[in-house]
mmCIF file of N, CA and C in Angstrom:
data_model
loop_
_atom_site.group_PDB
_atom_site.id
_atom_site.type_symbol
_atom_site.label_atom_id
_atom_site.label_comp_id
_atom_site.label_asym_id
_atom_site.label_seq_id
_atom_site.Cartn_x
_atom_site.Cartn_y
_atom_site.Cartn_z
ATOM 1 N N MET M 1 121.494 4.217 -33.434
ATOM 2 C CA MET M 1 121.916 4.227 -32.158
ATOM 3 C C MET M 1 123.329 4.963 -32.095
ATOM 4 N N PRO M 2 123.613 5.808 -31.189
ATOM 5 C CA PRO M 2 124.833 6.470 -30.938
ATOM 6 C C PRO M 2 126.000 5.600 -30.665
ATOM 7 N N THR M 3 127.071 5.725 -31.118
ATOM 8 C CA THR M 3 128.246 4.747 -30.770
ATOM 9 C C THR M 3 128.814 5.296 -29.494
ATOM 10 N N THR M 4 129.516 4.214 -28.754
ATOM 11 C CA THR M 4 130.059 4.502 -27.676
ATOM 12 C C THR M 4 131.494 5.510 -27.893
ATOM 13 N N GLU M 5 131.964 5.160 -28.779
ATOM 14 C CA GLU M 5 133.326 5.831 -29.179
ATOM 15 C C GLU M 5 133.186 7.467 -29.037
ATOM 16 N N HIS M 6 131.817 7.889 -29.213
ATOM 17 C CA HIS M 6 131.531 9.385 -29.294
ATOM 18 C C HIS M 6 130.861 9.857 -27.945
ATOM 19 N N ASP M 7 131.011 8.771 -27.002
ATOM 20 C CA ASP M 7 130.216 9.344 -25.725
ATOM 21 C C ASP M 7 131.306 10.176 -24.962
ATOM 22 N N VAL M 8 130.607 10.944 -24.121
ATOM 23 C CA VAL M 8 131.313 11.872 -23.380
ATOM 24 C C VAL M 8 131.677 11.251 -22.085
ATOM 25 N N ALA M 9 132.721 10.928 -21.642
ATOM 26 C CA ALA M 9 133.055 10.419 -20.242
ATOM 27 C C ALA M 9 133.226 11.658 -19.217
ATOM 28 N N VAL M 10 132.641 11.418 -18.139
ATOM 29 C CA VAL M 10 132.830 12.279 -16.948
ATOM 30 C C VAL M 10 133.366 11.763 -15.703
ATOM 31 N N PRO M 11 133.890 12.632 -14.939
ATOM 32 C CA PRO M 11 134.770 12.003 -13.710
ATOM 33 C C PRO M 11 133.701 10.985 -12.938
ATOM 34 N N SER M 12 132.533 11.410 -12.866
ATOM 35 C CA SER M 12 131.554 10.549 -12.135
ATOM 36 C C SER M 12 131.330 9.256 -12.775
ATOM 37 N N GLY M 13 131.716 9.098 -13.838
ATOM 38 C CA GLY M 13 131.272 7.826 -14.552
ATOM 39 C C GLY M 13 130.184 8.022 -15.465
ATOM 40 N N ARG M 14 129.269 9.026 -15.357
ATOM 41 C CA ARG M 14 128.118 9.159 -16.174
ATOM 42 C C ARG M 14 128.541 9.586 -17.608
ATOM 43 N N ARG M 15 127.740 8.749 -18.598
ATOM 44 C CA ARG M 15 128.123 8.910 -19.936
ATOM 45 C C ARG M 15 126.840 9.514 -20.642
ATOM 46 N N LEU M 16 127.146 10.270 -21.651
ATOM 47 C CA LEU M 16 126.051 10.804 -22.480
ATOM 48 C C LEU M 16 126.307 10.448 -23.903
ATOM 49 N N ALA M 17 125.357 9.718 -24.664
ATOM 50 C CA ALA M 17 125.781 9.127 -25.812
ATOM 51 C C ALA M 17 125.405 10.304 -26.880
ATOM 52 N N HIS M 18 126.277 10.447 -27.836
ATOM 53 C CA HIS M 18 126.238 11.396 -28.933
ATOM 54 C C HIS M 18 126.412 10.705 -30.285
ATOM 55 N N PRO M 19 125.738 10.931 -31.277
ATOM 56 C CA PRO M 19 125.943 10.402 -32.562
ATOM 57 C C PRO M 19 127.172 10.900 -33.291
ATOM 58 N N SER M 20 127.859 10.171 -33.950
ATOM 59 C CA SER M 20 128.966 10.769 -34.662
ATOM 60 C C SER M 20 128.330 11.649 -35.784
ATOM 61 N N VAL M 21 129.261 12.466 -36.597
ATOM 62 C CA VAL M 21 128.763 13.242 -37.660
ATOM 63 C C VAL M 21 128.204 12.384 -38.768
ATOM 64 N N GLU M 22 128.800 11.234 -39.053
ATOM 65 C CA GLU M 22 128.280 10.380 -39.975
ATOM 66 C C GLU M 22 126.923 9.793 -39.569
ATOM 67 N N GLU M 23 126.537 9.516 -38.364
ATOM 68 C CA GLU M 23 125.459 9.047 -37.823
ATOM 69 C C GLU M 23 124.254 10.097 -37.714
ATOM 70 N N ILE M 24 124.355 11.256 -37.849
ATOM 71 C CA ILE M 24 123.414 12.309 -37.845
ATOM 72 C C ILE M 24 122.570 12.289 -39.144
ATOM 73 N N ARG M 25 121.322 12.087 -38.905
ATOM 74 C CA ARG M 25 120.412 11.843 -40.094
ATOM 75 C C ARG M 25 119.432 13.145 -40.225
ATOM 76 N N LEU M 26 119.235 13.437 -41.560
ATOM 77 C CA LEU M 26 118.380 14.682 -41.755
ATOM 78 C C LEU M 26 117.097 14.753 -41.118
ATOM 79 N N GLU M 27 116.392 13.684 -41.303
ATOM 80 C CA GLU M 27 114.968 13.643 -40.638
ATOM 81 C C GLU M 27 114.878 13.652 -39.178
ATOM 82 N N THR M 28 115.937 13.208 -38.589
ATOM 83 C CA THR M 28 116.060 13.316 -37.113
ATOM 84 C C THR M 28 116.413 14.725 -36.759
ATOM 85 N N VAL M 29 117.259 15.414 -37.273
ATOM 86 C CA VAL M 29 117.535 16.785 -37.076
ATOM 87 C C VAL M 29 116.379 17.647 -37.374
ATOM 88 N N LEU M 30 115.574 17.511 -38.447
ATOM 89 C CA LEU M 30 114.414 18.245 -38.770
ATOM 90 C C LEU M 30 113.313 18.026 -37.816
ATOM 91 N N HIS M 31 113.173 16.685 -37.348
ATOM 92 C CA HIS M 31 112.160 16.417 -36.289
ATOM 93 C C HIS M 31 112.527 17.217 -35.023
ATOM 94 N N ALA M 32 113.739 17.376 -34.435
ATOM 95 C CA ALA M 32 114.144 17.917 -33.456
ATOM 96 C C ALA M 32 114.088 19.459 -33.482
ATOM 97 N N LEU M 33 114.343 19.999 -34.770
ATOM 98 C CA LEU M 33 114.298 21.385 -34.854
ATOM 99 C C LEU M 33 112.662 21.818 -35.048
ATOM 100 N N ALA M 34 111.940 20.956 -35.294
ATOM 101 C CA ALA M 34 110.513 21.327 -35.593
ATOM 102 C C ALA M 34 109.760 21.801 -34.412
ATOM 103 N N ASP M 35 110.221 21.405 -33.244
ATOM 104 C CA ASP M 35 109.421 21.787 -31.866
ATOM 105 C C ASP M 35 109.842 23.118 -31.638
ATOM 106 N N PRO M 36 108.874 23.954 -31.302
ATOM 107 C CA PRO M 36 109.008 25.441 -30.935
ATOM 108 C C PRO M 36 109.989 25.448 -29.633
ATOM 109 N N VAL M 37 109.780 24.601 -28.652
ATOM 110 C CA VAL M 37 110.552 24.762 -27.278
ATOM 111 C C VAL M 37 112.117 24.321 -27.738
ATOM 112 N N ARG M 38 112.350 23.387 -28.543
ATOM 113 C CA ARG M 38 113.661 22.988 -28.992
ATOM 114 C C ARG M 38 114.266 23.897 -29.803
ATOM 115 N N LEU M 39 113.492 24.445 -30.650
ATOM 116 C CA LEU M 39 114.012 25.508 -31.614
ATOM 117 C C LEU M 39 114.383 26.735 -30.546
ATOM 118 N N THR M 40 113.719 27.050 -29.559
ATOM 119 C CA THR M 40 114.212 28.204 -28.792
ATOM 120 C C THR M 40 115.409 27.852 -28.064
ATOM 121 N N ILE M 41 115.702 26.490 -27.521
ATOM 122 C CA ILE M 41 117.043 26.251 -27.132
ATOM 123 C C ILE M 41 118.105 26.381 -28.062
ATOM 124 N N VAL M 42 117.781 25.904 -29.299
ATOM 125 C CA VAL M 42 118.945 26.031 -30.222
ATOM 126 C C VAL M 42 119.174 27.451 -30.666
ATOM 127 N N ARG M 43 118.083 28.199 -30.706
ATOM 128 C CA ARG M 43 118.475 29.700 -30.988
ATOM 129 C C ARG M 43 119.271 30.346 -29.973
ATOM 130 N N GLU M 44 118.942 30.131 -28.631
ATOM 131 C CA GLU M 44 119.739 30.664 -27.568
ATOM 132 C C GLU M 44 121.194 30.194 -27.693
ATOM 133 N N LEU M 45 121.438 28.938 -27.885
ATOM 134 C CA LEU M 45 122.721 28.414 -27.943
ATOM 135 C C LEU M 45 123.414 28.990 -29.211
ATOM 136 N N ALA M 46 122.744 29.278 -30.298
ATOM 137 C CA ALA M 46 123.296 29.857 -31.546
ATOM 138 C C ALA M 46 123.591 31.265 -31.307
ATOM 139 N N ASP M 47 122.795 31.967 -30.397
ATOM 140 C CA ASP M 47 123.090 33.456 -30.170
ATOM 141 C C ASP M 47 124.208 33.696 -29.255
ATOM 142 N N GLY M 48 125.315 32.670 -29.194
ATOM 143 C CA GLY M 48 126.517 33.020 -28.480
ATOM 144 C C GLY M 48 126.650 32.311 -27.241
ATOM 145 N N HIS M 49 125.665 31.653 -26.704
ATOM 146 C CA HIS M 49 125.663 31.027 -25.337
ATOM 147 C C HIS M 49 126.094 29.597 -25.405
ATOM 148 N N ALA M 50 127.551 29.436 -25.612
ATOM 149 C CA ALA M 50 127.933 28.082 -25.576
ATOM 150 C C ALA M 50 128.096 27.537 -24.244
ATOM 151 N N ASP M 51 128.015 26.302 -24.036
ATOM 152 C CA ASP M 51 128.169 25.529 -22.895
ATOM 153 C C ASP M 51 127.070 26.198 -21.858
ATOM 154 N N MET M 52 125.877 26.313 -22.274
ATOM 155 C CA MET M 52 124.949 26.701 -21.139
ATOM 156 C C MET M 52 124.291 25.478 -20.372
ATOM 157 N N ALA M 53 124.157 25.757 -19.017
ATOM 158 C CA ALA M 53 123.389 24.648 -18.144
ATOM 159 C C ALA M 53 121.843 24.662 -18.462
ATOM 160 N N CYS M 54 121.435 23.468 -18.388
ATOM 161 C CA CYS M 54 119.970 23.145 -18.806
ATOM 162 C C CYS M 54 119.134 24.153 -17.876
ATOM 163 N N ILE M 55 119.538 24.303 -16.690
ATOM 164 C CA ILE M 55 118.623 25.122 -15.950
ATOM 165 C C ILE M 55 118.716 26.526 -16.284
ATOM 166 N N ALA M 56 119.579 27.073 -17.098
ATOM 167 C CA ALA M 56 119.878 28.486 -17.574
ATOM 168 C C ALA M 56 118.674 28.886 -18.385
ATOM 169 N N PHE M 57 118.054 28.002 -19.203
ATOM 170 C CA PHE M 57 117.052 28.189 -20.195
ATOM 171 C C PHE M 57 115.597 28.420 -19.430
ATOM 172 N N ASP M 58 115.015 29.548 -19.809
ATOM 173 C CA ASP M 58 113.757 29.890 -19.179
ATOM 174 C C ASP M 58 112.584 29.325 -20.230
ATOM 175 N N LEU M 59 112.261 28.036 -20.044
ATOM 176 C CA LEU M 59 111.464 27.478 -20.948
ATOM 177 C C LEU M 59 110.049 27.262 -20.338
ATOM 178 N N PRO M 60 108.891 27.546 -20.986
ATOM 179 C CA PRO M 60 107.645 27.471 -20.607
ATOM 180 C C PRO M 60 107.167 25.935 -20.330
ATOM 181 N N VAL M 61 107.974 25.113 -19.901
ATOM 182 C CA VAL M 61 107.558 23.628 -19.696
ATOM 183 C C VAL M 61 108.243 23.092 -18.280
ATOM 184 N N SER M 62 107.644 21.993 -17.939
ATOM 185 C CA SER M 62 108.198 21.298 -16.543
ATOM 186 C C SER M 62 109.740 20.970 -16.783
ATOM 187 N N LYS M 63 110.315 20.691 -15.711
ATOM 188 C CA LYS M 63 111.679 20.160 -15.587
ATOM 189 C C LYS M 63 111.862 18.961 -16.437
ATOM 190 N N SER M 64 110.941 17.943 -16.255
ATOM 191 C CA SER M 64 110.901 16.560 -16.968
ATOM 192 C C SER M 64 110.773 16.698 -18.530
ATOM 193 N N THR M 65 110.038 17.772 -18.845
ATOM 194 C CA THR M 65 109.732 18.053 -20.202
ATOM 195 C C THR M 65 111.055 18.565 -20.838
ATOM 196 N N THR M 66 111.572 19.529 -20.242
ATOM 197 C CA THR M 66 112.861 20.203 -20.455
ATOM 198 C C THR M 66 113.866 19.154 -20.815
ATOM 199 N N THR M 67 114.027 18.150 -19.799
ATOM 200 C CA THR M 67 115.184 17.129 -19.883
ATOM 201 C C THR M 67 114.739 16.396 -21.323
ATOM 202 N N HIS M 68 113.483 16.053 -21.486
ATOM 203 C CA HIS M 68 113.212 15.271 -22.831
ATOM 204 C C HIS M 68 113.578 16.158 -23.940
ATOM 205 N N HIS M 69 113.473 17.483 -24.026
ATOM 206 C CA HIS M 69 113.658 18.242 -25.217
ATOM 207 C C HIS M 69 115.341 18.209 -25.260
ATOM 208 N N PHE M 70 116.099 18.385 -24.434
ATOM 209 C CA PHE M 70 117.380 18.253 -24.470
ATOM 210 C C PHE M 70 117.936 16.910 -24.978
ATOM 211 N N LYS M 71 117.321 15.908 -24.568
ATOM 212 C CA LYS M 71 117.743 14.434 -24.990
ATOM 213 C C LYS M 71 117.389 14.288 -26.411
ATOM 214 N N VAL M 72 116.157 14.777 -26.942
ATOM 215 C CA VAL M 72 115.874 14.643 -28.460
ATOM 216 C C VAL M 72 116.908 15.404 -28.973
ATOM 217 N N LEU M 73 117.274 16.681 -28.626
ATOM 218 C CA LEU M 73 118.252 17.461 -29.444
ATOM 219 C C LEU M 73 119.695 16.722 -29.385
ATOM 220 N N ARG M 74 120.017 16.270 -28.385
ATOM 221 C CA ARG M 74 121.311 15.505 -28.086
ATOM 222 C C ARG M 74 121.324 14.224 -29.123
ATOM 223 N N GLU M 75 120.254 13.379 -29.093
ATOM 224 C CA GLU M 75 120.248 12.148 -29.842
ATOM 225 C C GLU M 75 120.238 12.445 -31.283
ATOM 226 N N ALA M 76 119.611 13.719 -31.707
ATOM 227 C CA ALA M 76 119.658 13.984 -33.066
ATOM 228 C C ALA M 76 120.901 14.524 -33.633
ATOM 229 N N GLY M 77 121.868 14.790 -32.526
ATOM 230 C CA GLY M 77 123.217 15.319 -33.003
ATOM 231 C C GLY M 77 123.055 16.719 -33.100
ATOM 232 N N VAL M 78 122.150 17.455 -32.659
ATOM 233 C CA VAL M 78 121.990 18.965 -32.707
ATOM 234 C C VAL M 78 122.892 19.751 -31.598
ATOM 235 N N ILE M 79 122.897 19.082 -30.383
ATOM 236 C CA ILE M 79 123.656 19.596 -29.348
ATOM 237 C C ILE M 79 124.592 18.520 -28.781
ATOM 238 N N ARG M 80 125.926 19.042 -28.111
ATOM 239 C CA ARG M 80 126.620 18.005 -27.443
ATOM 240 C C ARG M 80 126.304 18.453 -25.856
ATOM 241 N N GLN M 81 126.344 17.494 -25.002
ATOM 242 C CA GLN M 81 126.126 17.714 -23.638
ATOM 243 C C GLN M 81 127.198 16.990 -22.805
ATOM 244 N N HIS M 82 127.506 17.684 -21.661
ATOM 245 C CA HIS M 82 128.476 17.099 -20.710
ATOM 246 C C HIS M 82 128.143 17.671 -19.357
ATOM 247 N N TYR M 83 128.743 16.870 -18.371
ATOM 248 C CA TYR M 83 128.504 17.223 -16.911
ATOM 249 C C TYR M 83 129.763 18.115 -16.506
ATOM 250 N N GLU M 84 129.453 19.205 -15.720
ATOM 251 C CA GLU M 84 130.290 20.010 -14.961
ATOM 252 C C GLU M 84 129.777 20.091 -13.613
ATOM 253 N N GLY M 85 130.458 19.218 -12.766
ATOM 254 C CA GLY M 85 129.763 19.002 -11.324
ATOM 255 C C GLY M 85 128.411 18.222 -11.577
ATOM 256 N N THR M 86 127.427 18.911 -10.894
ATOM 257 C CA THR M 86 126.006 18.374 -11.036
ATOM 258 C C THR M 86 125.324 18.948 -12.188
ATOM 259 N N SER M 87 125.733 19.960 -12.908
ATOM 260 C CA SER M 87 125.162 20.434 -14.059
ATOM 261 C C SER M 87 125.353 19.888 -15.289
ATOM 262 N N ARG M 88 124.430 19.780 -16.167
ATOM 263 C CA ARG M 88 124.457 19.229 -17.545
ATOM 264 C C ARG M 88 124.761 20.333 -18.454
ATOM 265 N N MET M 89 125.759 20.398 -19.077
ATOM 266 C CA MET M 89 126.132 21.697 -20.006
ATOM 267 C C MET M 89 125.580 21.392 -21.480
ATOM 268 N N SER M 90 125.023 22.331 -22.303
ATOM 269 C CA SER M 90 124.793 21.867 -23.615
ATOM 270 C C SER M 90 125.553 23.030 -24.544
ATOM 271 N N ARG M 91 125.960 22.555 -25.673
ATOM 272 C CA ARG M 91 126.607 23.318 -26.639
ATOM 273 C C ARG M 91 126.119 22.691 -28.084
ATOM 274 N N LEU M 92 125.916 23.717 -28.942
ATOM 275 C CA LEU M 92 125.309 23.472 -30.298
ATOM 276 C C LEU M 92 126.439 22.918 -31.102
ATOM 277 N N ARG M 93 126.070 21.787 -32.006
ATOM 278 C CA ARG M 93 127.161 21.344 -32.689
ATOM 279 C C ARG M 93 127.021 21.824 -34.069
ATOM 280 N N GLU M 94 127.375 23.052 -34.182
ATOM 281 C CA GLU M 94 127.316 23.893 -35.418
ATOM 282 C C GLU M 94 128.295 23.269 -36.565
ATOM 283 N N ASP M 95 129.488 23.089 -36.113
ATOM 284 C CA ASP M 95 130.516 22.465 -37.187
ATOM 285 C C ASP M 95 130.079 21.180 -37.670
ATOM 286 N N ASP M 96 129.579 20.416 -36.872
ATOM 287 C CA ASP M 96 129.325 19.091 -37.057
ATOM 288 C C ASP M 96 128.097 19.152 -38.108
ATOM 289 N N LEU M 97 127.052 19.956 -37.840
ATOM 290 C CA LEU M 97 125.768 20.018 -38.642
ATOM 291 C C LEU M 97 126.143 20.581 -39.978
ATOM 292 N N GLU M 98 126.967 21.696 -39.808
ATOM 293 C CA GLU M 98 127.622 22.240 -41.216
ATOM 294 C C GLU M 98 128.257 21.155 -42.087
ATOM 295 N N ALA M 99 129.119 20.417 -41.592
ATOM 296 C CA ALA M 99 129.746 19.364 -42.309
ATOM 297 C C ALA M 99 128.866 18.384 -42.803
ATOM 298 N N ARG M 100 127.729 17.936 -42.134
ATOM 299 C CA ARG M 100 126.820 16.959 -42.613
ATOM 300 C C ARG M 100 125.843 17.544 -43.561
ATOM 301 N N PHE M 101 125.415 18.691 -43.176
ATOM 302 C CA PHE M 101 124.220 19.263 -44.029
ATOM 303 C C PHE M 101 124.559 20.733 -44.215
ATOM 304 N N PRO M 102 125.303 21.052 -45.172
ATOM 305 C CA PRO M 102 125.758 22.632 -45.266
ATOM 306 C C PRO M 102 124.664 23.407 -45.419
ATOM 307 N N GLY M 103 124.691 24.482 -44.633
ATOM 308 C CA GLY M 103 123.735 25.515 -44.730
ATOM 309 C C GLY M 103 122.262 25.370 -44.156
ATOM 310 N N LEU M 104 122.027 24.068 -43.453
ATOM 311 C CA LEU M 104 120.817 23.821 -43.056
ATOM 312 C C LEU M 104 120.575 24.389 -41.679
ATOM 313 N N LEU M 105 121.515 24.457 -40.793
ATOM 314 C CA LEU M 105 121.205 25.092 -39.572
ATOM 315 C C LEU M 105 120.975 26.540 -39.719
ATOM 316 N N ALA M 106 121.965 27.225 -40.503
ATOM 317 C CA ALA M 106 121.777 28.646 -40.773
ATOM 318 C C ALA M 106 120.519 29.118 -41.374
ATOM 319 N N ALA M 107 120.059 28.154 -42.361
ATOM 320 C CA ALA M 107 118.707 28.419 -42.792
ATOM 321 C C ALA M 107 117.546 28.357 -41.850
ATOM 322 N N VAL M 108 117.603 27.331 -41.068
ATOM 323 C CA VAL M 108 116.491 27.007 -40.057
ATOM 324 C C VAL M 108 116.583 28.415 -39.098
ATOM 325 N N LEU M 109 117.641 28.690 -38.707
ATOM 326 C CA LEU M 109 117.979 29.822 -37.639
ATOM 327 C C LEU M 109 117.477 31.115 -38.342
ATOM 328 N N GLU M 110 117.753 31.447 -39.500
ATOM 329 C CA GLU M 110 117.393 32.708 -40.185
ATOM 330 C C GLU M 110 115.885 32.638 -40.326
ATOM 331 N N ALA M 111 115.238 31.507 -40.521
ATOM 332 C CA ALA M 111 113.731 31.443 -40.732
ATOM 333 C C ALA M 111 113.149 31.664 -39.282
ATOM 334 N N ALA M 112 113.649 31.159 -38.279
ATOM 335 C CA ALA M 112 113.171 31.066 -37.082
ATOM 336 C C ALA M 112 113.266 32.544 -36.401
ATOM 337 N N ARG M 113 114.363 33.252 -36.695
ATOM 338 C CA ARG M 113 114.446 34.549 -36.412
ATOM 339 C C ARG M 113 113.518 35.515 -37.036
ATOM 340 N N GLY M 114 112.960 35.126 -38.235
ATOM 341 C CA GLY M 114 112.036 35.885 -38.902
ATOM 342 C C GLY M 114 110.519 35.598 -38.458
ATOM 343 N N SER M 115 110.360 34.650 -37.568
ATOM 344 C CA SER M 115 109.059 34.515 -37.071
ATOM 345 C C SER M 115 109.160 34.328 -35.539
ATOM 346 N N VAL M 116 107.924 34.607 -34.982
ATOM 347 C CA VAL M 116 107.691 34.603 -33.530
ATOM 348 C C VAL M 116 107.612 32.950 -33.146
ATOM 349 N N VAL M 117 108.333 32.424 -32.163
ATOM 350 C CA VAL M 117 108.189 31.311 -31.735
ATOM 351 C C VAL M 117 107.165 31.300 -30.554
ATOM 352 N N PRO M 118 105.954 30.629 -30.620
ATOM 353 C CA PRO M 118 105.009 30.821 -29.695
ATOM 354 C C PRO M 118 105.420 29.877 -28.549
ATOM 355 N N SER M 119 104.769 30.436 -27.274
ATOM 356 C CA SER M 119 105.146 29.621 -26.077
ATOM 357 C C SER M 119 104.214 28.364 -25.919
ATOM 358 N N ALA M 120 104.663 27.319 -25.285
ATOM 359 C CA ALA M 120 104.043 26.120 -25.283
ATOM 360 C C ALA M 120 103.042 26.153 -23.917
#
């Protein structure tokens, strides 16, 4: 379970729990990255789109399903989210993942770029 010391506080009082680097587990990250929709999100963030609003992603799923995919990525430690006004912004935790599992994210992204991710 994510620790509260790594939660992101926002002016409205809403908090989003994030695991610390030490709490990020390999099997949880691999599970999060195994889904084609979540992999699409990670690829877009990795391609230089830091701090993207969830609504900025053109995903082939409903809004509630999109919310679920972002939650899985956040709880796995793959992304960090915070609020800017009413928008939930997402950023890839590249440095944290590299510190915990050197080369993993780069290898997954390289493999994903070499294959076509099917639409859901």
